[in-house]
Amino acid sequence: MTTADAVPLVLVHGTRFSAGQWSVQLAALRDEFPVAAVDLPGHGERSAQPWSLSSATGIIASAVDSLGRGPALVVGHSLGGYAALEFARCRPERLRGLVLAGASTSTRGLGAVPYRWVAGLVPRLPADRLARWNDRLLRRLYPPEVVEATIRSGYAFHTLPAAWGEVLGRFGAEAMRSVKAPVLILNGEKDTVFRSGEADFARAHPHARVELIPRAGHLANFDDPDAFTDAVRRFARQLPAVR
């Protein structure tokens, strides 16, 4: 049973995935917190919806409102982390805290070049082949209870060019200055690419801290679901009460 003063949580998935990415976290957190996971535009049950950051922030806002508890802690992974940063800028009154997971590197400059290349390459490959490759990879690396919900929901390869096309060139550490709530930068220890700017991101915000999941990579909530969930839980419990 959730308590009356429990912080509401909204979970925002990463590139090509869906709300299914959070199946373990939803099961572990729902007894203490009101919690919802969203499908971003072009993903999961919104597969036919065109991508835009504006639509993404609207979806996150609707999820916050649906929980009926006021401002929420938003947890965003990778693409979802950058969407959460945009939500923090556009809808600060609905944000009680922010967890950026695998989303603390600048999407500007030369570092963005490989991602532009991948975003351009993906549409040239058959989607069914990419799906089979992803299924095999996830099942080889992780137990069924961690990834089967993601596999069942399918993959949004068709949305990748538009999504990263909008995100690339848009976000640097200065985006943290628009966040009016406390921030946890939660990264896998071995996620060297998306950790590359974590110190800059943390310095840009007066109430941000960094926490690492030992031995985890970019998919830290898959690599160590318990440690990831525990970090989110502790951060949520520490957030100040709404005035």
PDB file of C-alpha atoms in Angstrom:
ATOM      1  CA  MET A   1       0.000   0.000   0.000  1.00  0.00           C
ATOM      2  CA  THR A   2       1.343   3.427  -0.912  1.00  0.00           C
ATOM      3  CA  THR A   3       1.320   6.053   1.825  1.00  0.00           C
ATOM      4  CA  ALA A   4      -0.540   9.322   1.485  1.00  0.00           C
ATOM      5  CA  ASP A   5       2.681  11.366   1.357  1.00  0.00           C
ATOM      6  CA  ALA A   6       4.624   9.040  -0.982  1.00  0.00           C
ATOM      7  CA  VAL A   7       6.326  10.744  -3.908  1.00  0.00           C
ATOM      8  CA  PRO A   8       4.703   9.887  -7.270  1.00  0.00           C
ATOM      9  CA  LEU A   9       7.115   8.418  -9.845  1.00  0.00           C
ATOM     10  CA  VAL A  10       7.029   8.539 -13.651  1.00  0.00           C
ATOM     11  CA  LEU A  11       9.460   6.294 -15.532  1.00  0.00           C
ATOM     12  CA  VAL A  12      10.576   7.216 -19.069  1.00  0.00           C
ATOM     13  CA  HIS A  13      12.252   4.571 -21.253  1.00  0.00           C
ATOM     14  CA  GLY A  14      15.270   4.794 -23.523  1.00  0.00           C
ATOM     15  CA  THR A  15      15.956   4.507 -27.243  1.00  0.00           C
ATOM     16  CA  ARG A  16      13.875   1.948 -29.195  1.00  0.00           C
ATOM     17  CA  PHE A  17      12.307   0.488 -26.023  1.00  0.00           C
ATOM     18  CA  SER A  18       8.959   1.139 -24.319  1.00  0.00           C
ATOM     19  CA  ALA A  19       7.353   1.237 -20.900  1.00  0.00           C
ATOM     20  CA  GLY A  20       8.176  -2.477 -20.690  1.00  0.00           C
ATOM     21  CA  GLN A  21      11.771  -1.504 -19.894  1.00  0.00           C
ATOM     22  CA  TRP A  22      10.612  -0.720 -16.359  1.00  0.00           C
ATOM     23  CA  SER A  23       8.733  -3.938 -15.536  1.00  0.00           C
ATOM     24  CA  VAL A  24      11.064  -4.861 -12.648  1.00  0.00           C
ATOM     25  CA  GLN A  25      11.068  -1.346 -11.218  1.00  0.00           C
ATOM     26  CA  LEU A  26       7.276  -1.071 -11.454  1.00  0.00           C
ATOM     27  CA  ALA A  27       6.837  -4.312  -9.538  1.00  0.00           C
ATOM     28  CA  ALA A  28       9.362  -3.329  -6.871  1.00  0.00           C
ATOM     29  CA  LEU A  29       8.224   0.258  -6.304  1.00  0.00           C
ATOM     30  CA  ARG A  30       4.438   0.181  -6.600  1.00  0.00           C
ATOM     31  CA  ASP A  31       3.864  -0.961  -3.009  1.00  0.00           C
ATOM     32  CA  GLU A  32       5.450   2.234  -1.682  1.00  0.00           C
ATOM     33  CA  PHE A  33       4.927   4.823  -4.413  1.00  0.00           C
ATOM     34  CA  PRO A  34       2.283   5.765  -6.948  1.00  0.00           C
ATOM     35  CA  VAL A  35       4.193   4.915 -10.131  1.00  0.00           C
ATOM     36  CA  ALA A  36       3.598   4.942 -13.885  1.00  0.00           C
ATOM     37  CA  ALA A  37       5.725   4.142 -16.924  1.00  0.00           C
ATOM     38  CA  VAL A  38       5.065   5.871 -20.234  1.00  0.00           C
ATOM     39  CA  ASP A  39       5.471   5.057 -23.916  1.00  0.00           C
ATOM     40  CA  LEU A  40       7.119   7.978 -25.692  1.00  0.00           C
ATOM     41  CA  PRO A  41       5.838   9.058 -29.124  1.00  0.00           C
ATOM     42  CA  GLY A  42       6.619   6.455 -31.770  1.00  0.00           C
ATOM     43  CA  HIS A  43       7.283   3.750 -29.143  1.00  0.00           C
ATOM     44  CA  GLY A  44       5.266   0.885 -27.685  1.00  0.00           C
ATOM     45  CA  GLU A  45       1.533   1.509 -27.820  1.00  0.00           C
ATOM     46  CA  ARG A  46       2.241   4.921 -29.377  1.00  0.00           C
ATOM     47  CA  SER A  47       4.175   3.374 -32.255  1.00  0.00           C
ATOM     48  CA  ALA A  48       2.086   5.194 -34.886  1.00  0.00           C
ATOM     49  CA  GLN A  49       2.458   8.606 -33.229  1.00  0.00           C
ATOM     50  CA  PRO A  50       5.100  10.895 -34.776  1.00  0.00           C
ATOM     51  CA  TRP A  51       8.054  11.697 -32.558  1.00  0.00           C
ATOM     52  CA  SER A  52       8.605  15.149 -31.100  1.00  0.00           C
ATOM     53  CA  LEU A  53      10.086  16.380 -27.850  1.00  0.00           C
ATOM     54  CA  SER A  54       7.019  18.550 -27.409  1.00  0.00           C
ATOM     55  CA  SER A  55       4.771  15.479 -27.572  1.00  0.00           C
ATOM     56  CA  ALA A  56       7.114  13.618 -25.229  1.00  0.00           C
ATOM     57  CA  THR A  57       6.865  16.323 -22.580  1.00  0.00           C
ATOM     58  CA  GLY A  58       3.090  16.319 -22.928  1.00  0.00           C
ATOM     59  CA  ILE A  59       2.979  12.562 -22.376  1.00  0.00           C
ATOM     60  CA  ILE A  60       5.142  12.848 -19.261  1.00  0.00           C
ATOM     61  CA  ALA A  61       2.924  15.664 -17.956  1.00  0.00           C
ATOM     62  CA  SER A  62      -0.199  13.576 -18.520  1.00  0.00           C
ATOM     63  CA  ALA A  63       1.359  10.690 -16.601  1.00  0.00           C
ATOM     64  CA  VAL A  64       2.196  12.999 -13.692  1.00  0.00           C
ATOM     65  CA  ASP A  65      -1.375  14.288 -13.654  1.00  0.00           C
ATOM     66  CA  SER A  66      -2.812  10.763 -13.866  1.00  0.00           C
ATOM     67  CA  LEU A  67      -1.191   9.834 -10.564  1.00  0.00           C
ATOM     68  CA  GLY A  68      -3.085  12.633  -8.845  1.00  0.00           C
ATOM     69  CA  ARG A  69      -0.390  13.434  -6.296  1.00  0.00           C
ATOM     70  CA  GLY A  70       1.037  16.694  -7.610  1.00  0.00           C
ATOM     71  CA  PRO A  71       4.617  17.127  -8.823  1.00  0.00           C
ATOM     72  CA  ALA A  72       6.438  13.854  -9.509  1.00  0.00           C
ATOM     73  CA  LEU A  73       9.890  12.363  -9.497  1.00  0.00           C
ATOM     74  CA  VAL A  74      10.660  11.677 -13.159  1.00  0.00           C
ATOM     75  CA  VAL A  75      13.164   8.920 -13.951  1.00  0.00           C
ATOM     76  CA  GLY A  76      14.490   9.061 -17.522  1.00  0.00           C
ATOM     77  CA  HIS A  77      16.893   6.652 -19.193  1.00  0.00           C
ATOM     78  CA  SER A  78      19.002   7.656 -22.222  1.00  0.00           C
ATOM     79  CA  LEU A  79      16.570   9.189 -24.750  1.00  0.00           C
ATOM     80  CA  GLY A  80      14.032   9.326 -21.915  1.00  0.00           C
ATOM     81  CA  GLY A  81      16.533  11.227 -19.808  1.00  0.00           C
ATOM     82  CA  TYR A  82      16.847  13.962 -22.398  1.00  0.00           C
ATOM     83  CA  ALA A  83      13.059  14.039 -22.762  1.00  0.00           C
ATOM     84  CA  ALA A  84      12.879  14.405 -18.966  1.00  0.00           C
ATOM     85  CA  LEU A  85      15.322  17.331 -19.130  1.00  0.00           C
ATOM     86  CA  GLU A  86      13.044  19.006 -21.666  1.00  0.00           C
ATOM     87  CA  PHE A  87      10.066  18.301 -19.393  1.00  0.00           C
ATOM     88  CA  ALA A  88      11.955  19.911 -16.502  1.00  0.00           C
ATOM     89  CA  ARG A  89      12.497  23.029 -18.606  1.00  0.00           C
ATOM     90  CA  CYS A  90       8.942  23.274 -19.920  1.00  0.00           C
ATOM     91  CA  ARG A  91       6.908  22.047 -16.928  1.00  0.00           C
ATOM     92  CA  PRO A  92       8.935  22.881 -13.793  1.00  0.00           C
ATOM     93  CA  GLU A  93       5.829  23.115 -11.624  1.00  0.00           C
ATOM     94  CA  ARG A  94       5.132  19.410 -12.215  1.00  0.00           C
ATOM     95  CA  LEU A  95       8.613  18.191 -11.257  1.00  0.00           C
ATOM     96  CA  ARG A  96       9.565  17.204  -7.710  1.00  0.00           C
ATOM     97  CA  GLY A  97      12.824  15.473  -8.569  1.00  0.00           C
ATOM     98  CA  LEU A  98      14.743  14.145 -11.567  1.00  0.00           C
ATOM     99  CA  VAL A  99      16.769  10.977 -12.089  1.00  0.00           C
ATOM    100  CA  LEU A 100      18.972  11.063 -15.193  1.00  0.00           C
ATOM    101  CA  ALA A 101      20.111   7.533 -16.024  1.00  0.00           C
ATOM    102  CA  GLY A 102      22.542   7.129 -18.909  1.00  0.00           C
ATOM    103  CA  ALA A 103      21.826  10.680 -20.055  1.00  0.00           C
ATOM    104  CA  SER A 104      24.690  12.812 -18.755  1.00  0.00           C
ATOM    105  CA  THR A 105      26.735  13.489 -21.848  1.00  0.00           C
ATOM    106  CA  SER A 106      26.465  16.452 -24.175  1.00  0.00           C
ATOM    107  CA  THR A 107      24.624  15.727 -27.408  1.00  0.00           C
ATOM    108  CA  ARG A 108      26.508  18.519 -29.165  1.00  0.00           C
ATOM    109  CA  GLY A 109      29.772  18.710 -31.080  1.00  0.00           C
ATOM    110  CA  LEU A 110      31.926  15.971 -32.552  1.00  0.00           C
ATOM    111  CA  GLY A 111      30.715  13.442 -29.998  1.00  0.00           C
ATOM    112  CA  ALA A 112      27.323  13.461 -31.701  1.00  0.00           C
ATOM    113  CA  VAL A 113      28.699  12.410 -35.099  1.00  0.00           C
ATOM    114  CA  PRO A 114      28.590   8.599 -34.492  1.00  0.00           C
ATOM    115  CA  TYR A 115      24.993   8.850 -33.296  1.00  0.00           C
ATOM    116  CA  ARG A 116      23.955  10.768 -36.380  1.00  0.00           C
ATOM    117  CA  TRP A 117      25.580   8.041 -38.457  1.00  0.00           C
ATOM    118  CA  VAL A 118      23.726   5.271 -36.583  1.00  0.00           C
ATOM    119  CA  ALA A 119      20.424   7.181 -36.816  1.00  0.00           C
ATOM    120  CA  GLY A 120      20.908   7.364 -40.568  1.00  0.00           C
ATOM    121  CA  LEU A 121      21.925   3.718 -40.914  1.00  0.00           C
ATOM    122  CA  VAL A 122      19.118   2.067 -38.929  1.00  0.00           C
ATOM    123  CA  PRO A 123      16.306   2.801 -41.427  1.00  0.00           C
ATOM    124  CA  ARG A 124      18.319   1.035 -44.145  1.00  0.00           C
ATOM    125  CA  LEU A 125      18.270  -2.263 -42.236  1.00  0.00           C
ATOM    126  CA  PRO A 126      15.212  -4.559 -42.170  1.00  0.00           C
ATOM    127  CA  ALA A 127      13.259  -3.977 -38.972  1.00  0.00           C
ATOM    128  CA  ASP A 128      12.537  -7.686 -38.496  1.00  0.00           C
ATOM    129  CA  ARG A 129      16.248  -8.476 -38.635  1.00  0.00           C
ATOM    130  CA  LEU A 130      17.012  -5.756 -36.084  1.00  0.00           C
ATOM    131  CA  ALA A 131      14.232  -7.065 -33.825  1.00  0.00           C
ATOM    132  CA  ARG A 132      15.555 -10.636 -33.965  1.00  0.00           C
ATOM    133  CA  TRP A 133      19.064  -9.423 -33.182  1.00  0.00           C
ATOM    134  CA  ASN A 134      17.791  -7.398 -30.212  1.00  0.00           C
ATOM    135  CA  ASP A 135      15.736 -10.337 -28.924  1.00  0.00           C
ATOM    136  CA  ARG A 136      18.744 -12.658 -29.037  1.00  0.00           C
ATOM    137  CA  LEU A 137      21.026 -10.112 -27.414  1.00  0.00           C
ATOM    138  CA  LEU A 138      18.678  -9.330 -24.539  1.00  0.00           C
ATOM    139  CA  ARG A 139      17.921 -12.986 -23.864  1.00  0.00           C
ATOM    140  CA  ARG A 140      21.611 -13.840 -23.873  1.00  0.00           C
ATOM    141  CA  LEU A 141      22.546 -11.060 -21.459  1.00  0.00           C
ATOM    142  CA  TYR A 142      19.615 -10.958 -19.048  1.00  0.00           C
ATOM    143  CA  PRO A 143      17.128 -13.257 -17.292  1.00  0.00           C
ATOM    144  CA  PRO A 144      13.573 -13.477 -18.702  1.00  0.00           C
ATOM    145  CA  GLU A 145      11.958 -11.636 -15.807  1.00  0.00           C
ATOM    146  CA  VAL A 146      14.081  -8.575 -16.630  1.00  0.00           C
ATOM    147  CA  VAL A 147      13.614  -8.344 -20.404  1.00  0.00           C
ATOM    148  CA  GLU A 148      10.530 -10.271 -21.544  1.00  0.00           C
ATOM    149  CA  ALA A 149       8.222  -7.260 -21.145  1.00  0.00           C
ATOM    150  CA  THR A 150      10.577  -5.229 -23.332  1.00  0.00           C
ATOM    151  CA  ILE A 151      10.737  -7.978 -25.958  1.00  0.00           C
ATOM    152  CA  ARG A 152       6.934  -8.364 -26.035  1.00  0.00           C
ATOM    153  CA  SER A 153       6.474  -4.633 -26.585  1.00  0.00           C
ATOM    154  CA  GLY A 154       8.710  -4.596 -29.657  1.00  0.00           C
ATOM    155  CA  TYR A 155      11.215  -1.982 -30.793  1.00  0.00           C
ATOM    156  CA  ALA A 156      10.843   1.498 -32.258  1.00  0.00           C
ATOM    157  CA  PHE A 157      13.627   1.470 -34.835  1.00  0.00           C
ATOM    158  CA  HIS A 158      11.512   3.553 -37.205  1.00  0.00           C
ATOM    159  CA  THR A 159      11.460   6.403 -34.662  1.00  0.00           C
ATOM    160  CA  LEU A 160      15.181   6.460 -33.950  1.00  0.00           C
ATOM    161  CA  PRO A 161      16.193   8.911 -36.734  1.00  0.00           C
ATOM    162  CA  ALA A 162      13.579  11.499 -35.780  1.00  0.00           C
ATOM    163  CA  ALA A 163      14.130  11.119 -32.025  1.00  0.00           C
ATOM    164  CA  TRP A 164      17.898  11.394 -32.033  1.00  0.00           C
ATOM    165  CA  GLY A 165      17.761  13.893 -34.874  1.00  0.00           C
ATOM    166  CA  GLU A 166      15.964  16.256 -32.498  1.00  0.00           C
ATOM    167  CA  VAL A 167      17.983  15.419 -29.387  1.00  0.00           C
ATOM    168  CA  LEU A 168      21.422  15.659 -31.019  1.00  0.00           C
ATOM    169  CA  GLY A 169      22.762  19.190 -30.926  1.00  0.00           C
ATOM    170  CA  ARG A 170      20.233  20.259 -28.286  1.00  0.00           C
ATOM    171  CA  PHE A 171      21.462  19.241 -24.831  1.00  0.00           C
ATOM    172  CA  GLY A 172      24.601  20.193 -22.956  1.00  0.00           C
ATOM    173  CA  ALA A 173      25.372  20.484 -19.261  1.00  0.00           C
ATOM    174  CA  GLU A 174      23.792  23.946 -19.229  1.00  0.00           C
ATOM    175  CA  ALA A 175      20.392  22.235 -19.612  1.00  0.00           C
ATOM    176  CA  MET A 176      20.708  21.364 -15.924  1.00  0.00           C
ATOM    177  CA  ARG A 177      20.332  25.041 -15.046  1.00  0.00           C
ATOM    178  CA  SER A 178      16.677  24.862 -16.073  1.00  0.00           C
ATOM    179  CA  VAL A 179      15.948  22.098 -13.566  1.00  0.00           C
ATOM    180  CA  LYS A 180      14.400  23.567 -10.416  1.00  0.00           C
ATOM    181  CA  ALA A 181      14.238  20.286  -8.484  1.00  0.00           C
ATOM    182  CA  PRO A 182      16.900  18.002  -6.940  1.00  0.00           C
ATOM    183  CA  VAL A 183      18.690  15.731  -9.406  1.00  0.00           C
ATOM    184  CA  LEU A 184      20.250  12.279  -9.131  1.00  0.00           C
ATOM    185  CA  ILE A 185      22.617  11.404 -11.977  1.00  0.00           C
ATOM    186  CA  LEU A 186      22.448   7.609 -11.903  1.00  0.00           C
ATOM    187  CA  ASN A 187      24.839   5.835 -14.251  1.00  0.00           C
ATOM    188  CA  GLY A 188      26.272   2.399 -14.817  1.00  0.00           C
ATOM    189  CA  GLU A 189      29.918   2.374 -13.796  1.00  0.00           C
ATOM    190  CA  LYS A 190      30.943   1.009 -17.203  1.00  0.00           C
ATOM    191  CA  ASP A 191      28.747   3.305 -19.295  1.00  0.00           C
ATOM    192  CA  THR A 192      31.751   5.353 -20.400  1.00  0.00           C
ATOM    193  CA  VAL A 193      30.005   7.106 -23.301  1.00  0.00           C
ATOM    194  CA  PHE A 194      26.958   8.388 -21.441  1.00  0.00           C
ATOM    195  CA  ARG A 195      28.980   9.106 -18.304  1.00  0.00           C
ATOM    196  CA  SER A 196      31.410  11.343 -20.155  1.00  0.00           C
ATOM    197  CA  GLY A 197      29.747  14.570 -19.061  1.00  0.00           C
ATOM    198  CA  GLU A 198      28.444  13.553 -15.647  1.00  0.00           C
ATOM    199  CA  ALA A 199      30.826  15.837 -13.720  1.00  0.00           C
ATOM    200  CA  ASP A 200      29.865  18.818 -15.896  1.00  0.00           C
ATOM    201  CA  PHE A 201      26.160  18.007 -15.554  1.00  0.00           C
ATOM    202  CA  ALA A 202      26.496  17.734 -11.770  1.00  0.00           C
ATOM    203  CA  ARG A 203      28.441  20.999 -11.472  1.00  0.00           C
ATOM    204  CA  ALA A 204      25.773  22.845 -13.468  1.00  0.00           C
ATOM    205  CA  HIS A 205      23.106  22.193 -10.821  1.00  0.00           C
ATOM    206  CA  PRO A 206      23.269  23.255  -7.161  1.00  0.00           C
ATOM    207  CA  HIS A 207      21.419  20.173  -5.900  1.00  0.00           C
ATOM    208  CA  ALA A 208      22.700  17.344  -8.096  1.00  0.00           C
ATOM    209  CA  ARG A 209      24.694  14.317  -7.076  1.00  0.00           C
ATOM    210  CA  VAL A 210      26.165  11.366  -8.943  1.00  0.00           C
ATOM    211  CA  GLU A 211      25.650   7.727  -8.028  1.00  0.00           C
ATOM    212  CA  LEU A 212      27.115   4.773  -9.924  1.00  0.00           C
ATOM    213  CA  ILE A 213      25.809   1.222 -10.254  1.00  0.00           C
ATOM    214  CA  PRO A 214      28.936  -0.938  -9.890  1.00  0.00           C
ATOM    215  CA  ARG A 215      29.872  -3.060 -12.935  1.00  0.00           C
ATOM    216  CA  ALA A 216      26.748  -1.943 -14.824  1.00  0.00           C
ATOM    217  CA  GLY A 217      26.717  -0.543 -18.351  1.00  0.00           C
ATOM    218  CA  HIS A 218      24.286   1.694 -20.226  1.00  0.00           C
ATOM    219  CA  LEU A 219      21.290  -0.528 -19.395  1.00  0.00           C
ATOM    220  CA  ALA A 220      21.947  -0.260 -15.685  1.00  0.00           C
ATOM    221  CA  ASN A 221      18.356  -1.071 -14.710  1.00  0.00           C
ATOM    222  CA  PHE A 222      18.784  -4.394 -16.569  1.00  0.00           C
ATOM    223  CA  ASP A 223      22.356  -5.064 -15.418  1.00  0.00           C
ATOM    224  CA  ASP A 224      21.518  -4.683 -11.726  1.00  0.00           C
ATOM    225  CA  PRO A 225      17.778  -4.120 -11.266  1.00  0.00           C
ATOM    226  CA  ASP A 226      17.918  -4.238  -7.475  1.00  0.00           C
ATOM    227  CA  ALA A 227      20.697  -1.658  -7.163  1.00  0.00           C
ATOM    228  CA  PHE A 228      19.010   0.646  -9.672  1.00  0.00           C
ATOM    229  CA  THR A 229      15.640   0.370  -7.926  1.00  0.00           C
ATOM    230  CA  ASP A 230      17.221   0.916  -4.515  1.00  0.00           C
ATOM    231  CA  ALA A 231      18.938   4.104  -5.723  1.00  0.00           C
ATOM    232  CA  VAL A 232      15.643   5.483  -7.051  1.00  0.00           C
ATOM    233  CA  ARG A 233      13.831   4.488  -3.856  1.00  0.00           C
ATOM    234  CA  ARG A 234      16.381   6.184  -1.593  1.00  0.00           C
ATOM    235  CA  PHE A 235      16.361   9.346  -3.678  1.00  0.00           C
ATOM    236  CA  ALA A 236      12.559   9.479  -3.653  1.00  0.00           C
ATOM    237  CA  ARG A 237      12.440   9.099   0.117  1.00  0.00           C
ATOM    238  CA  GLN A 238      14.897  11.988   0.547  1.00  0.00           C
ATOM    239  CA  LEU A 239      12.999  14.508  -1.573  1.00  0.00           C
ATOM    240  CA  PRO A 240      11.598  17.449   0.372  1.00  0.00           C
ATOM    241  CA  ALA A 241       7.874  17.609   0.960  1.00  0.00           C
ATOM    242  CA  VAL A 242       5.748  19.721  -1.366  1.00  0.00           C
ATOM    243  CA  ARG A 243       4.969  23.083   0.209  1.00  0.00           C
TER     244      ARG A 243
END
